[in-house]
Amino acid sequence: MKYLSAKSILPILFVAVATAVLAVKMYPEEITADAKSQKKPYQPGVAFTFDDDYIEDWYVADKLLHPYEWKATFFVCWYGCLTAEQKAKLHYLKDMGHEIAGHGYNHLNALKFSKAFGVKKYIKEDILSLKSAMAKDGFNIQTFAYPDGAGAHDAELNNELLKHFSIIRGTTYEQIPPESQYCYYEGSKVIYGLGIDDDYKQYNIPYFKSLMDYAKAHNKIVIFYGHKTVPDADEKLETPLSALEELCKYAKNKGLKFYTVNELAKL
């Protein structure tokens, strides 16, 4: 059997490398898509998120739900008005494995404010001020949720905020078939959560469970959001603790993983 000399192998290697480089240049989409298709699938799960400054209520909820090994992301606003006790409870939640994230220093409607005063002013007054104030207290916030629900942002705002956060969350509504819902993590840096406060028209525990079933069956992560977690929900923007406990128990029994929003960015 004849062996090729090093001198004769070099031209072959050169041609092979040149061919590979040319293929990447000519068909970058195909190469990228193939690489993505080989990415290890993530474990199906659920991401619970809560907005505003209902810190005492979140603290009570964690005491109730801790046996289920749950995780949540708490998007905080009006940080300059928080008391030392509230900040201590946020640190407690962080130490328990939850994520403390941003919801605007003054809870401004990003789209309305930026239309009136410009995106740069919005970033300075509601984003950078929040990150700076929270960083001084040991909270390095990585993700953000837009205040004021659906329609409060656009592509320009998304692009600007993604310079400061790993993922940003909007909201979605309505009780539509699970396969048509927008509240799943799909690998995007802009995600949408479905409201679970009991004043929303889609509030329906069996329906929420059907979304978790769909996530389990299709290796997805369903994203929910609420506000104030209370024993008896009788006002707007309140998630009943009994409902939240039922959903956490269902998720755990189904083998769904609890995710924070920043963990989604690392998948």
mmCIF file with all atom_site columns, N, CA and C in Angstrom, residues 76-122:
data_model
loop_
_atom_site.group_PDB
_atom_site.id
_atom_site.type_symbol
_atom_site.label_atom_id
_atom_site.label_alt_id
_atom_site.label_comp_id
_atom_site.label_asym_id
_atom_site.label_entity_id
_atom_site.label_seq_id
_atom_site.pdbx_PDB_ins_code
_atom_site.Cartn_x
_atom_site.Cartn_y
_atom_site.Cartn_z
_atom_site.occupancy
_atom_site.B_iso_or_equiv
_atom_site.pdbx_formal_charge
_atom_site.auth_seq_id
_atom_site.auth_comp_id
_atom_site.auth_asym_id
_atom_site.auth_atom_id
_atom_site.pdbx_PDB_model_num
ATOM 1   N N  . VAL A 1 76  ? -39.235 44.611 38.963 1.00 0.00 ? 76  VAL A N  1
ATOM 2   C CA . VAL A 1 76  ? -39.453 45.647 39.977 1.00 0.00 ? 76  VAL A CA 1
ATOM 3   C C  . VAL A 1 76  ? -39.442 47.048 39.365 1.00 0.00 ? 76  VAL A C  1
ATOM 4   N N  . CYS A 1 77  ? -40.377 47.884 39.821 1.00 0.00 ? 77  CYS A N  1
ATOM 5   C CA . CYS A 1 77  ? -40.406 49.293 39.430 1.00 0.00 ? 77  CYS A CA 1
ATOM 6   C C  . CYS A 1 77  ? -40.491 50.171 40.679 1.00 0.00 ? 77  CYS A C  1
ATOM 7   N N  . TRP A 1 78  ? -40.469 51.492 40.492 1.00 0.00 ? 78  TRP A N  1
ATOM 8   C CA . TRP A 1 78  ? -40.543 52.476 41.580 1.00 0.00 ? 78  TRP A CA 1
ATOM 9   C C  . TRP A 1 78  ? -39.510 52.147 42.672 1.00 0.00 ? 78  TRP A C  1
ATOM 10  N N  . TYR A 1 79  ? -38.309 51.779 42.235 1.00 0.00 ? 79  TYR A N  1
ATOM 11  C CA . TYR A 1 79  ? -37.293 51.318 43.178 1.00 0.00 ? 79  TYR A CA 1
ATOM 12  C C  . TYR A 1 79  ? -36.893 52.404 44.178 1.00 0.00 ? 79  TYR A C  1
ATOM 13  N N  . GLY A 1 80  ? -36.926 53.652 43.750 1.00 0.00 ? 80  GLY A N  1
ATOM 14  C CA . GLY A 1 80  ? -36.544 54.743 44.645 1.00 0.00 ? 80  GLY A CA 1
ATOM 15  C C  . GLY A 1 80  ? -37.469 54.925 45.827 1.00 0.00 ? 80  GLY A C  1
ATOM 16  N N  . CYS A 1 81  ? -38.648 54.323 45.768 1.00 0.00 ? 81  CYS A N  1
ATOM 17  C CA . CYS A 1 81  ? -39.621 54.442 46.862 1.00 0.00 ? 81  CYS A CA 1
ATOM 18  C C  . CYS A 1 81  ? -39.601 53.240 47.805 1.00 0.00 ? 81  CYS A C  1
ATOM 19  N N  . LEU A 1 82  ? -38.792 52.251 47.520 1.00 0.00 ? 82  LEU A N  1
ATOM 20  C CA . LEU A 1 82  ? -38.783 51.040 48.344 1.00 0.00 ? 82  LEU A CA 1
ATOM 21  C C  . LEU A 1 82  ? -38.121 51.306 49.698 1.00 0.00 ? 82  LEU A C  1
ATOM 22  N N  . THR A 1 83  ? -38.638 50.647 50.716 1.00 0.00 ? 83  THR A N  1
ATOM 23  C CA . THR A 1 83  ? -38.061 50.749 52.053 1.00 0.00 ? 83  THR A CA 1
ATOM 24  C C  . THR A 1 83  ? -36.912 49.768 52.218 1.00 0.00 ? 83  THR A C  1
ATOM 25  N N  . ALA A 1 84  ? -36.153 49.942 53.266 1.00 0.00 ? 84  ALA A N  1
ATOM 26  C CA . ALA A 1 84  ? -35.056 49.020 53.557 1.00 0.00 ? 84  ALA A CA 1
ATOM 27  C C  . ALA A 1 84  ? -35.586 47.604 53.772 1.00 0.00 ? 84  ALA A C  1
ATOM 28  N N  . GLU A 1 85  ? -36.740 47.497 54.397 1.00 0.00 ? 85  GLU A N  1
ATOM 29  C CA . GLU A 1 85  ? -37.337 46.174 54.637 1.00 0.00 ? 85  GLU A CA 1
ATOM 30  C C  . GLU A 1 85  ? -37.732 45.510 53.322 1.00 0.00 ? 85  GLU A C  1
ATOM 31  N N  . GLN A 1 86  ? -38.270 46.280 52.393 1.00 0.00 ? 86  GLN A N  1
ATOM 32  C CA . GLN A 1 86  ? -38.642 45.724 51.099 1.00 0.00 ? 86  GLN A CA 1
ATOM 33  C C  . GLN A 1 86  ? -37.410 45.255 50.324 1.00 0.00 ? 86  GLN A C  1
ATOM 34  N N  . LYS A 1 87  ? -36.348 46.042 50.380 1.00 0.00 ? 87  LYS A N  1
ATOM 35  C CA . LYS A 1 87  ? -35.113 45.655 49.702 1.00 0.00 ? 87  LYS A CA 1
ATOM 36  C C  . LYS A 1 87  ? -34.526 44.386 50.329 1.00 0.00 ? 87  LYS A C  1
ATOM 37  N N  . ALA A 1 88  ? -34.643 44.262 51.645 1.00 0.00 ? 88  ALA A N  1
ATOM 38  C CA . ALA A 1 88  ? -34.159 43.055 52.325 1.00 0.00 ? 88  ALA A CA 1
ATOM 39  C C  . ALA A 1 88  ? -34.941 41.833 51.864 1.00 0.00 ? 88  ALA A C  1
ATOM 40  N N  . LYS A 1 89  ? -36.241 42.006 51.641 1.00 0.00 ? 89  LYS A N  1
ATOM 41  C CA . LYS A 1 89  ? -37.056 40.888 51.172 1.00 0.00 ? 89  LYS A CA 1
ATOM 42  C C  . LYS A 1 89  ? -36.732 40.533 49.723 1.00 0.00 ? 89  LYS A C  1
ATOM 43  N N  . LEU A 1 90  ? -36.369 41.533 48.928 1.00 0.00 ? 90  LEU A N  1
ATOM 44  C CA . LEU A 1 90  ? -35.919 41.240 47.572 1.00 0.00 ? 90  LEU A CA 1
ATOM 45  C C  . LEU A 1 90  ? -34.632 40.424 47.602 1.00 0.00 ? 90  LEU A C  1
ATOM 46  N N  . HIS A 1 91  ? -33.732 40.767 48.520 1.00 0.00 ? 91  HIS A N  1
ATOM 47  C CA . HIS A 1 91  ? -32.501 39.980 48.653 1.00 0.00 ? 91  HIS A CA 1
ATOM 48  C C  . HIS A 1 91  ? -32.819 38.555 49.102 1.00 0.00 ? 91  HIS A C  1
ATOM 49  N N  . TYR A 1 92  ? -33.801 38.419 49.983 1.00 0.00 ? 92  TYR A N  1
ATOM 50  C CA . TYR A 1 92  ? -34.223 37.085 50.412 1.00 0.00 ? 92  TYR A CA 1
ATOM 51  C C  . TYR A 1 92  ? -34.715 36.274 49.201 1.00 0.00 ? 92  TYR A C  1
ATOM 52  N N  . LEU A 1 93  ? -35.551 36.884 48.379 1.00 0.00 ? 93  LEU A N  1
ATOM 53  C CA . LEU A 1 93  ? -36.070 36.195 47.201 1.00 0.00 ? 93  LEU A CA 1
ATOM 54  C C  . LEU A 1 93  ? -34.941 35.809 46.242 1.00 0.00 ? 93  LEU A C  1
ATOM 55  N N  . LYS A 1 94  ? -34.012 36.717 46.085 1.00 0.00 ? 94  LYS A N  1
ATOM 56  C CA . LYS A 1 94  ? -32.843 36.421 45.245 1.00 0.00 ? 94  LYS A CA 1
ATOM 57  C C  . LYS A 1 94  ? -32.064 35.241 45.811 1.00 0.00 ? 94  LYS A C  1
ATOM 58  N N  . ASP A 1 95  ? -31.853 35.216 47.118 1.00 0.00 ? 95  ASP A N  1
ATOM 59  C CA . ASP A 1 95  ? -31.110 34.126 47.763 1.00 0.00 ? 95  ASP A CA 1
ATOM 60  C C  . ASP A 1 95  ? -31.842 32.787 47.648 1.00 0.00 ? 95  ASP A C  1
ATOM 61  N N  . MET A 1 96  ? -33.144 32.841 47.491 1.00 0.00 ? 96  MET A N  1
ATOM 62  C CA . MET A 1 96  ? -33.944 31.625 47.358 1.00 0.00 ? 96  MET A CA 1
ATOM 63  C C  . MET A 1 96  ? -33.957 31.098 45.928 1.00 0.00 ? 96  MET A C  1
ATOM 64  N N  . GLY A 1 97  ? -33.246 31.768 45.030 1.00 0.00 ? 97  GLY A N  1
ATOM 65  C CA . GLY A 1 97  ? -33.135 31.283 43.651 1.00 0.00 ? 97  GLY A CA 1
ATOM 66  C C  . GLY A 1 97  ? -33.995 32.009 42.643 1.00 0.00 ? 97  GLY A C  1
ATOM 67  N N  . HIS A 1 98  ? -34.743 33.004 43.095 1.00 0.00 ? 98  HIS A N  1
ATOM 68  C CA . HIS A 1 98  ? -35.567 33.782 42.170 1.00 0.00 ? 98  HIS A CA 1
ATOM 69  C C  . HIS A 1 98  ? -34.719 34.865 41.504 1.00 0.00 ? 98  HIS A C  1
ATOM 70  N N  . GLU A 1 99  ? -35.252 35.417 40.422 1.00 0.00 ? 99  GLU A N  1
ATOM 71  C CA . GLU A 1 99  ? -34.555 36.498 39.721 1.00 0.00 ? 99  GLU A CA 1
ATOM 72  C C  . GLU A 1 99  ? -35.216 37.835 40.049 1.00 0.00 ? 99  GLU A C  1
ATOM 73  N N  . ILE A 1 100 ? -34.389 38.820 40.336 1.00 0.00 ? 100 ILE A N  1
ATOM 74  C CA . ILE A 1 100 ? -34.871 40.185 40.525 1.00 0.00 ? 100 ILE A CA 1
ATOM 75  C C  . ILE A 1 100 ? -34.508 40.956 39.255 1.00 0.00 ? 100 ILE A C  1
ATOM 76  N N  . ALA A 1 101 ? -35.522 41.511 38.599 1.00 0.00 ? 101 ALA A N  1
ATOM 77  C CA . ALA A 1 101 ? -35.322 42.120 37.286 1.00 0.00 ? 101 ALA A CA 1
ATOM 78  C C  . ALA A 1 101 ? -35.945 43.518 37.242 1.00 0.00 ? 101 ALA A C  1
ATOM 79  N N  . GLY A 1 102 ? -35.931 44.137 36.056 1.00 0.00 ? 102 GLY A N  1
ATOM 80  C CA . GLY A 1 102 ? -36.346 45.527 35.923 1.00 0.00 ? 102 GLY A CA 1
ATOM 81  C C  . GLY A 1 102 ? -37.694 45.728 35.255 1.00 0.00 ? 102 GLY A C  1
ATOM 82  N N  . HIS A 1 103 ? -38.413 46.767 35.727 1.00 0.00 ? 103 HIS A N  1
ATOM 83  C CA . HIS A 1 103 ? -39.725 47.099 35.170 1.00 0.00 ? 103 HIS A CA 1
ATOM 84  C C  . HIS A 1 103 ? -39.860 48.616 35.023 1.00 0.00 ? 103 HIS A C  1
ATOM 85  N N  . GLY A 1 104 ? -38.710 49.298 35.007 1.00 0.00 ? 104 GLY A N  1
ATOM 86  C CA . GLY A 1 104 ? -38.704 50.749 34.857 1.00 0.00 ? 104 GLY A CA 1
ATOM 87  C C  . GLY A 1 104 ? -38.580 51.469 36.182 1.00 0.00 ? 104 GLY A C  1
ATOM 88  N N  . TYR A 1 105 ? -37.729 52.480 36.235 1.00 0.00 ? 105 TYR A N  1
ATOM 89  C CA . TYR A 1 105 ? -37.533 53.224 37.485 1.00 0.00 ? 105 TYR A CA 1
ATOM 90  C C  . TYR A 1 105 ? -38.823 53.918 37.909 1.00 0.00 ? 105 TYR A C  1
ATOM 91  N N  . ASN A 1 106 ? -39.543 54.457 36.924 1.00 0.00 ? 106 ASN A N  1
ATOM 92  C CA . ASN A 1 106 ? -40.792 55.161 37.218 1.00 0.00 ? 106 ASN A CA 1
ATOM 93  C C  . ASN A 1 106 ? -42.001 54.523 36.536 1.00 0.00 ? 106 ASN A C  1
ATOM 94  N N  . HIS A 1 107 ? -41.838 53.280 36.052 1.00 0.00 ? 107 HIS A N  1
ATOM 95  C CA . HIS A 1 107 ? -42.954 52.551 35.434 1.00 0.00 ? 107 HIS A CA 1
ATOM 96  C C  . HIS A 1 107 ? -43.530 53.339 34.261 1.00 0.00 ? 107 HIS A C  1
ATOM 97  N N  . LEU A 1 108 ? -42.671 53.921 33.446 1.00 0.00 ? 108 LEU A N  1
ATOM 98  C CA . LEU A 1 108 ? -43.130 54.712 32.309 1.00 0.00 ? 108 LEU A CA 1
ATOM 99  C C  . LEU A 1 108 ? -43.599 53.823 31.167 1.00 0.00 ? 108 LEU A C  1
ATOM 100 N N  . ASN A 1 109 ? -44.605 54.292 30.446 1.00 0.00 ? 109 ASN A N  1
ATOM 101 C CA . ASN A 1 109 ? -44.993 53.642 29.206 1.00 0.00 ? 109 ASN A CA 1
ATOM 102 C C  . ASN A 1 109 ? -43.909 53.972 28.184 1.00 0.00 ? 109 ASN A C  1
ATOM 103 N N  . ALA A 1 110 ? -43.117 52.976 27.828 1.00 0.00 ? 110 ALA A N  1
ATOM 104 C CA . ALA A 1 110 ? -41.932 53.209 26.997 1.00 0.00 ? 110 ALA A CA 1
ATOM 105 C C  . ALA A 1 110 ? -42.279 53.829 25.652 1.00 0.00 ? 110 ALA A C  1
ATOM 106 N N  . LEU A 1 111 ? -43.344 53.356 25.030 1.00 0.00 ? 111 LEU A N  1
ATOM 107 C CA . LEU A 1 111 ? -43.687 53.843 23.701 1.00 0.00 ? 111 LEU A CA 1
ATOM 108 C C  . LEU A 1 111 ? -44.189 55.288 23.744 1.00 0.00 ? 111 LEU A C  1
ATOM 109 N N  . LYS A 1 112 ? -45.079 55.595 24.668 1.00 0.00 ? 112 LYS A N  1
ATOM 110 C CA . LYS A 1 112 ? -45.611 56.946 24.774 1.00 0.00 ? 112 LYS A CA 1
ATOM 111 C C  . LYS A 1 112 ? -44.515 57.949 25.148 1.00 0.00 ? 112 LYS A C  1
ATOM 112 N N  . PHE A 1 113 ? -43.683 57.564 26.120 1.00 0.00 ? 113 PHE A N  1
ATOM 113 C CA . PHE A 1 113 ? -42.637 58.479 26.572 1.00 0.00 ? 113 PHE A CA 1
ATOM 114 C C  . PHE A 1 113 ? -41.606 58.724 25.470 1.00 0.00 ? 113 PHE A C  1
ATOM 115 N N  . SER A 1 114 ? -41.179 57.672 24.796 1.00 0.00 ? 114 SER A N  1
ATOM 116 C CA . SER A 1 114 ? -40.157 57.829 23.747 1.00 0.00 ? 114 SER A CA 1
ATOM 117 C C  . SER A 1 114 ? -40.699 58.592 22.544 1.00 0.00 ? 114 SER A C  1
ATOM 118 N N  . LYS A 1 115 ? -41.997 58.447 22.261 1.00 0.00 ? 115 LYS A N  1
ATOM 119 C CA . LYS A 1 115 ? -42.604 59.220 21.166 1.00 0.00 ? 115 LYS A CA 1
ATOM 120 C C  . LYS A 1 115 ? -42.607 60.707 21.507 1.00 0.00 ? 115 LYS A C  1
ATOM 121 N N  . ALA A 1 116 ? -42.794 60.998 22.786 1.00 0.00 ? 116 ALA A N  1
ATOM 122 C CA . ALA A 1 116 ? -42.879 62.400 23.209 1.00 0.00 ? 116 ALA A CA 1
ATOM 123 C C  . ALA A 1 116 ? -41.518 63.042 23.428 1.00 0.00 ? 116 ALA A C  1
ATOM 124 N N  . PHE A 1 117 ? -40.571 62.273 23.980 1.00 0.00 ? 117 PHE A N  1
ATOM 125 C CA . PHE A 1 117 ? -39.298 62.868 24.394 1.00 0.00 ? 117 PHE A CA 1
ATOM 126 C C  . PHE A 1 117 ? -38.058 62.201 23.786 1.00 0.00 ? 117 PHE A C  1
ATOM 127 N N  . GLY A 1 118 ? -38.256 61.120 23.058 1.00 0.00 ? 118 GLY A N  1
ATOM 128 C CA . GLY A 1 118 ? -37.122 60.442 22.432 1.00 0.00 ? 118 GLY A CA 1
ATOM 129 C C  . GLY A 1 118 ? -36.688 59.204 23.201 1.00 0.00 ? 118 GLY A C  1
ATOM 130 N N  . VAL A 1 119 ? -36.147 58.247 22.475 1.00 0.00 ? 119 VAL A N  1
ATOM 131 C CA . VAL A 1 119 ? -35.724 56.973 23.071 1.00 0.00 ? 119 VAL A CA 1
ATOM 132 C C  . VAL A 1 119 ? -34.554 57.167 24.021 1.00 0.00 ? 119 VAL A C  1
ATOM 133 N N  . LYS A 1 120 ? -33.628 58.056 23.667 1.00 0.00 ? 120 LYS A N  1
ATOM 134 C CA . LYS A 1 120 ? -32.454 58.274 24.528 1.00 0.00 ? 120 LYS A CA 1
ATOM 135 C C  . LYS A 1 120 ? -32.864 58.779 25.911 1.00 0.00 ? 120 LYS A C  1
ATOM 136 N N  . LYS A 1 121 ? -33.813 59.685 25.945 1.00 0.00 ? 121 LYS A N  1
ATOM 137 C CA . LYS A 1 121 ? -34.272 60.222 27.225 1.00 0.00 ? 121 LYS A CA 1
ATOM 138 C C  . LYS A 1 121 ? -34.984 59.131 28.029 1.00 0.00 ? 121 LYS A C  1
ATOM 139 N N  . TYR A 1 122 ? -35.748 58.298 27.337 1.00 0.00 ? 122 TYR A N  1
ATOM 140 C CA . TYR A 1 122 ? -36.418 57.190 28.028 1.00 0.00 ? 122 TYR A CA 1
ATOM 141 C C  . TYR A 1 122 ? -35.391 56.242 28.650 1.00 0.00 ? 122 TYR A C  1
#
